[in-house]
Amino acid sequence: ENLRMVGRLYPLPDREARTRAGELIDMFELTDAGNRPVKGYSGGMRRRLDLAGALVNSPRVLFLDEPTTGLDPRSRLALWQVIKDLVAAGTTLLLTTQYLEEADQLADTVAVIDGGKVIAEGTSDQLKARIGGHRVAVALVEGFDSGTARQILARYGSGEVHTASDGRALEVAVTEGPAALQRVLRDLEAAGIELHDAGIRRPTLDDVFLKLTGHTTEEEKEDARKAKAAR
């Protein structure tokens, strides 16, 4: 009924609106819930219905404002796939999001906005190339080893050593990834520091945002505030 109503508002003929509603219910896997009141839908189902409503008239250009905020991981991945399918079918999509992993996964071109201004634009790889290099990341068994581990990482890193709030996860930018990792592991072993994990990773869009703006995203700030309040 919701989708048929949207179709009539465009307006589509009633028969066409009914047909299109049925197609979208199947596309978004809402068939079993098609005749249930929307007030009983989960958050993920409501978000899928919202997106289905935006597609009733098969738009060539679609604007989505933070479409996955508040969704559980499974629902988010399902919506990502729907978005990818839309783009593959020829829809031009403008997506706003505070989840930078989402932008990395979905966007052909990324614009970084801070304080209402576009401060960088390009493909995900182009933006990552702006801060360059690799990161050596280690996860410690014991948090009290953090001080010594920081000194070792700083010895071979090319920037500030970033440490998680619990002191167990540390990483630093390096100029020679594999060689730096070997040296870090050698020195950590010599210092008797046990590890859960260690490796090299490329910069993420989170790294790009932090480097360009000097602060984390609003989404990360809110998560940090909630974690602090929970403690």
Short mmCIF file of C-alpha atoms in Angstrom, two decimals:
data_model
loop_
_atom_site.label_atom_id
_atom_site.label_comp_id
_atom_site.label_asym_id
_atom_site.label_seq_id
_atom_site.Cartn_x
_atom_site.Cartn_y
_atom_site.Cartn_z
CA GLU A 1 0.00 0.00 0.00
CA ASN A 2 2.84 2.41 0.82
CA LEU A 3 4.59 1.73 -2.47
CA ARG A 4 1.39 1.93 -4.51
CA MET A 5 0.61 5.28 -2.87
CA VAL A 6 4.05 6.62 -3.81
CA GLY A 7 3.53 5.39 -7.35
CA ARG A 8 0.19 7.21 -7.66
CA LEU A 9 1.77 10.44 -6.36
CA TYR A 10 4.29 10.56 -9.23
CA PRO A 11 1.73 9.83 -10.84
CA LEU A 12 1.73 6.34 -12.31
CA PRO A 13 -1.44 4.60 -13.52
CA ASP A 14 -2.85 2.35 -10.79
CA ARG A 15 -2.01 -0.87 -12.66
CA GLU A 16 1.59 0.26 -13.24
CA ALA A 17 1.93 1.37 -9.59
CA ARG A 18 0.74 -2.07 -8.41
CA THR A 19 3.16 -3.85 -10.74
CA ARG A 20 6.08 -1.67 -9.69
CA ALA A 21 5.26 -2.16 -6.00
CA GLY A 22 5.32 -5.92 -6.45
CA GLU A 23 8.69 -5.76 -8.24
CA LEU A 24 10.24 -3.69 -5.47
CA ILE A 25 8.86 -5.88 -2.69
CA ASP A 26 10.57 -8.84 -4.36
CA MET A 27 13.80 -6.88 -4.98
CA PHE A 28 14.09 -5.86 -1.33
CA GLU A 29 13.04 -9.27 0.05
CA LEU A 30 9.94 -7.90 1.76
CA THR A 31 7.49 -10.38 0.22
CA ASP A 32 6.69 -12.13 3.53
CA ALA A 33 6.08 -8.76 5.19
CA GLY A 34 4.21 -7.18 2.29
CA ASN A 35 0.83 -7.25 4.02
CA ARG A 36 2.04 -6.48 7.53
CA PRO A 37 1.73 -2.97 9.07
CA VAL A 38 5.01 -1.06 8.70
CA LYS A 39 5.00 -0.18 12.41
CA GLY A 40 5.97 -3.81 13.05
CA TYR A 41 8.99 -3.71 10.71
CA SER A 42 12.55 -3.80 12.01
CA GLY A 43 14.85 -0.83 11.38
CA GLY A 44 16.52 -2.61 8.48
CA MET A 45 13.19 -3.46 6.87
CA ARG A 46 11.99 0.13 7.20
CA ARG A 47 15.18 1.39 5.57
CA ARG A 48 14.68 -1.03 2.68
CA LEU A 49 11.10 0.17 2.31
CA ASP A 50 12.32 3.79 2.29
CA LEU A 51 14.75 2.98 -0.52
CA ALA A 52 12.08 1.03 -2.41
CA GLY A 53 9.83 4.10 -2.24
CA ALA A 54 12.60 6.22 -3.76
CA LEU A 55 12.85 3.77 -6.66
CA VAL A 56 9.18 3.52 -7.60
CA ASN A 57 9.64 5.91 -10.51
CA SER A 58 12.99 4.34 -11.59
CA PRO A 59 14.99 7.57 -11.15
CA ARG A 60 18.13 8.14 -13.23
CA VAL A 61 19.70 10.07 -10.32
CA LEU A 62 19.20 9.14 -6.65
CA PHE A 63 20.27 11.03 -3.51
CA LEU A 64 20.73 8.93 -0.34
CA ASP A 65 21.42 10.69 2.97
CA GLU A 66 23.16 8.30 5.41
CA PRO A 67 20.93 5.36 4.40
CA THR A 68 22.59 2.77 6.66
CA THR A 69 22.85 4.75 9.92
CA GLY A 70 21.65 2.64 12.84
CA LEU A 71 21.46 -0.62 10.90
CA ASP A 72 22.96 -3.86 12.18
CA PRO A 73 25.92 -5.25 10.18
CA ARG A 74 23.81 -7.80 8.27
CA SER A 75 21.23 -5.20 7.20
CA ARG A 76 24.00 -2.78 6.25
CA LEU A 77 25.69 -5.33 4.00
CA ALA A 78 22.36 -6.19 2.38
CA LEU A 79 21.69 -2.52 1.64
CA TRP A 80 25.22 -2.12 0.26
CA GLN A 81 24.46 -4.87 -2.26
CA VAL A 82 21.21 -3.17 -3.30
CA ILE A 83 23.11 0.09 -3.86
CA LYS A 84 25.80 -1.68 -5.90
CA ASP A 85 23.10 -3.33 -8.04
CA LEU A 86 21.42 0.04 -8.66
CA VAL A 87 24.67 1.60 -9.83
CA ALA A 88 25.45 -1.43 -12.01
CA ALA A 89 22.03 -0.98 -13.64
CA GLY A 90 22.86 2.61 -14.56
CA THR A 91 21.54 4.75 -11.69
CA THR A 92 23.72 7.71 -10.73
CA LEU A 93 23.94 7.82 -6.95
CA LEU A 94 24.98 10.63 -4.59
CA LEU A 95 25.55 9.13 -1.15
CA THR A 96 26.31 10.97 2.07
CA THR A 97 27.75 8.88 4.89
CA GLN A 98 29.85 9.15 8.04
CA TYR A 99 30.91 5.51 7.69
CA LEU A 100 34.12 5.90 5.69
CA GLU A 101 34.35 2.15 5.07
CA GLU A 102 30.99 2.52 3.32
CA ALA A 103 32.34 5.26 1.06
CA ASP A 104 35.37 3.09 0.32
CA GLN A 105 33.16 0.16 -0.66
CA LEU A 106 30.53 2.01 -2.71
CA ALA A 107 31.86 5.24 -4.17
CA ASP A 108 33.63 5.71 -7.50
CA THR A 109 34.45 9.29 -6.46
CA VAL A 110 34.74 10.50 -2.86
CA ALA A 111 34.41 14.09 -1.66
CA VAL A 112 35.64 14.72 1.89
CA ILE A 113 33.61 17.47 3.61
CA ASP A 114 34.68 19.18 6.82
CA GLY A 115 32.97 22.21 8.32
CA GLY A 116 30.64 22.42 5.32
CA LYS A 117 33.47 22.64 2.79
CA VAL A 118 34.87 20.10 0.34
CA ILE A 119 38.52 19.73 1.36
CA ALA A 120 39.49 16.82 -0.91
CA GLU A 121 38.05 14.90 -3.83
CA GLY A 122 39.08 11.89 -5.90
CA THR A 123 38.89 8.12 -6.02
CA SER A 124 39.49 6.18 -2.84
CA ASP A 125 42.96 5.15 -4.04
CA GLN A 126 43.87 8.73 -4.99
CA LEU A 127 42.90 10.02 -1.55
CA LYS A 128 44.84 7.26 0.20
CA ALA A 129 47.88 8.01 -1.96
CA ARG A 130 47.88 11.57 -0.57
CA ILE A 131 48.98 10.29 2.84
CA GLY A 132 51.06 7.50 1.30
CA GLY A 133 52.89 4.48 2.60
CA HIS A 134 51.84 1.57 4.72
CA ARG A 135 51.02 1.10 8.39
CA VAL A 136 52.66 -1.42 10.74
CA ALA A 137 50.02 -2.51 13.26
CA VAL A 138 50.51 -4.71 16.33
CA ALA A 139 48.11 -6.05 18.96
CA LEU A 140 49.70 -6.71 22.36
CA VAL A 141 48.75 -9.45 24.79
CA GLU A 142 49.40 -7.18 27.78
CA GLY A 143 48.57 -3.49 27.95
CA PHE A 144 51.49 -2.73 30.30
CA ASP A 145 53.87 -3.43 27.38
CA SER A 146 52.43 -0.42 25.55
CA GLY A 147 55.19 2.04 26.52
CA THR A 148 58.03 -0.14 25.27
CA ALA A 149 56.08 -1.08 22.14
CA ARG A 150 55.49 2.61 21.36
CA GLN A 151 59.23 3.29 21.57
CA ILE A 152 59.98 0.42 19.18
CA LEU A 153 57.36 1.48 16.65
CA ALA A 154 58.54 5.10 16.83
CA ARG A 155 62.08 3.87 16.11
CA TYR A 156 61.06 2.63 12.66
CA GLY A 157 58.00 4.75 11.91
CA SER A 158 57.73 7.94 9.91
CA GLY A 159 55.07 9.65 12.03
CA GLU A 160 53.15 9.57 15.28
CA VAL A 161 52.42 6.21 16.89
CA HIS A 162 48.67 5.80 17.33
CA THR A 163 47.55 3.79 20.35
CA ALA A 164 44.08 2.45 21.17
CA SER A 165 42.46 3.52 24.43
CA ASP A 166 43.26 0.16 26.08
CA GLY A 167 46.93 0.45 25.08
CA ARG A 168 47.00 -2.90 23.33
CA ALA A 169 46.62 -1.91 19.67
CA LEU A 170 49.30 0.31 18.17
CA GLU A 171 50.22 1.37 14.66
CA VAL A 172 52.55 3.74 12.85
CA ALA A 173 53.16 4.87 9.28
CA VAL A 174 56.32 3.43 7.71
CA THR A 175 58.20 4.04 4.49
CA GLU A 176 59.32 0.44 3.88
CA GLY A 177 56.49 -1.84 4.94
CA PRO A 178 57.94 -5.38 4.96
CA ALA A 179 61.39 -4.34 6.17
CA ALA A 180 59.95 -2.16 8.93
CA LEU A 181 57.65 -4.96 10.09
CA GLN A 182 60.59 -7.38 10.30
CA ARG A 183 62.57 -4.92 12.41
CA VAL A 184 59.64 -4.17 14.70
CA LEU A 185 58.95 -7.87 15.27
CA ARG A 186 62.63 -8.53 15.98
CA ASP A 187 62.80 -5.78 18.60
CA LEU A 188 59.49 -6.73 20.20
CA GLU A 189 60.68 -10.31 20.55
CA ALA A 190 63.99 -9.13 22.04
CA ALA A 191 62.01 -7.06 24.57
CA GLY A 192 59.94 -10.11 25.52
CA ILE A 193 56.66 -8.56 24.35
CA GLU A 194 53.94 -11.05 23.39
CA LEU A 195 51.63 -10.33 20.47
CA HIS A 196 48.14 -11.36 19.51
CA ASP A 197 48.66 -10.13 15.96
CA ALA A 198 50.94 -8.05 13.76
CA GLY A 199 50.94 -7.00 10.13
CA ILE A 200 51.03 -4.33 7.46
CA ARG A 201 47.98 -2.50 6.16
CA ARG A 202 47.30 0.24 3.66
CA PRO A 203 45.85 3.57 4.79
CA THR A 204 42.06 3.67 5.13
CA LEU A 205 39.72 6.56 4.42
CA ASP A 206 39.58 7.05 8.19
CA ASP A 207 43.33 7.71 8.08
CA VAL A 208 42.77 10.12 5.19
CA PHE A 209 40.03 12.01 7.05
CA LEU A 210 42.12 12.25 10.22
CA LYS A 211 45.17 13.46 8.29
CA LEU A 212 43.22 16.06 6.31
CA THR A 213 41.11 17.42 9.15
CA GLY A 214 43.09 16.68 12.30
CA HIS A 215 40.09 15.02 13.95
CA THR A 216 37.88 11.94 13.67
CA THR A 217 34.42 11.82 12.09
CA GLU A 218 31.34 12.88 14.07
CA GLU A 219 30.23 9.25 14.04
CA GLU A 220 33.45 8.15 15.76
CA LYS A 221 33.17 11.00 18.27
CA GLU A 222 29.64 9.90 19.17
CA ASP A 223 30.78 6.26 19.56
CA ALA A 224 33.59 7.43 21.86
CA ARG A 225 31.15 9.49 23.96
CA LYS A 226 28.81 6.51 24.34
CA ALA A 227 31.70 4.21 25.31
CA LYS A 228 32.88 6.72 27.93
CA ALA A 229 29.36 7.10 29.32
CA ALA A 230 28.99 3.29 29.53
CA ARG A 231 32.15 3.07 31.64
#
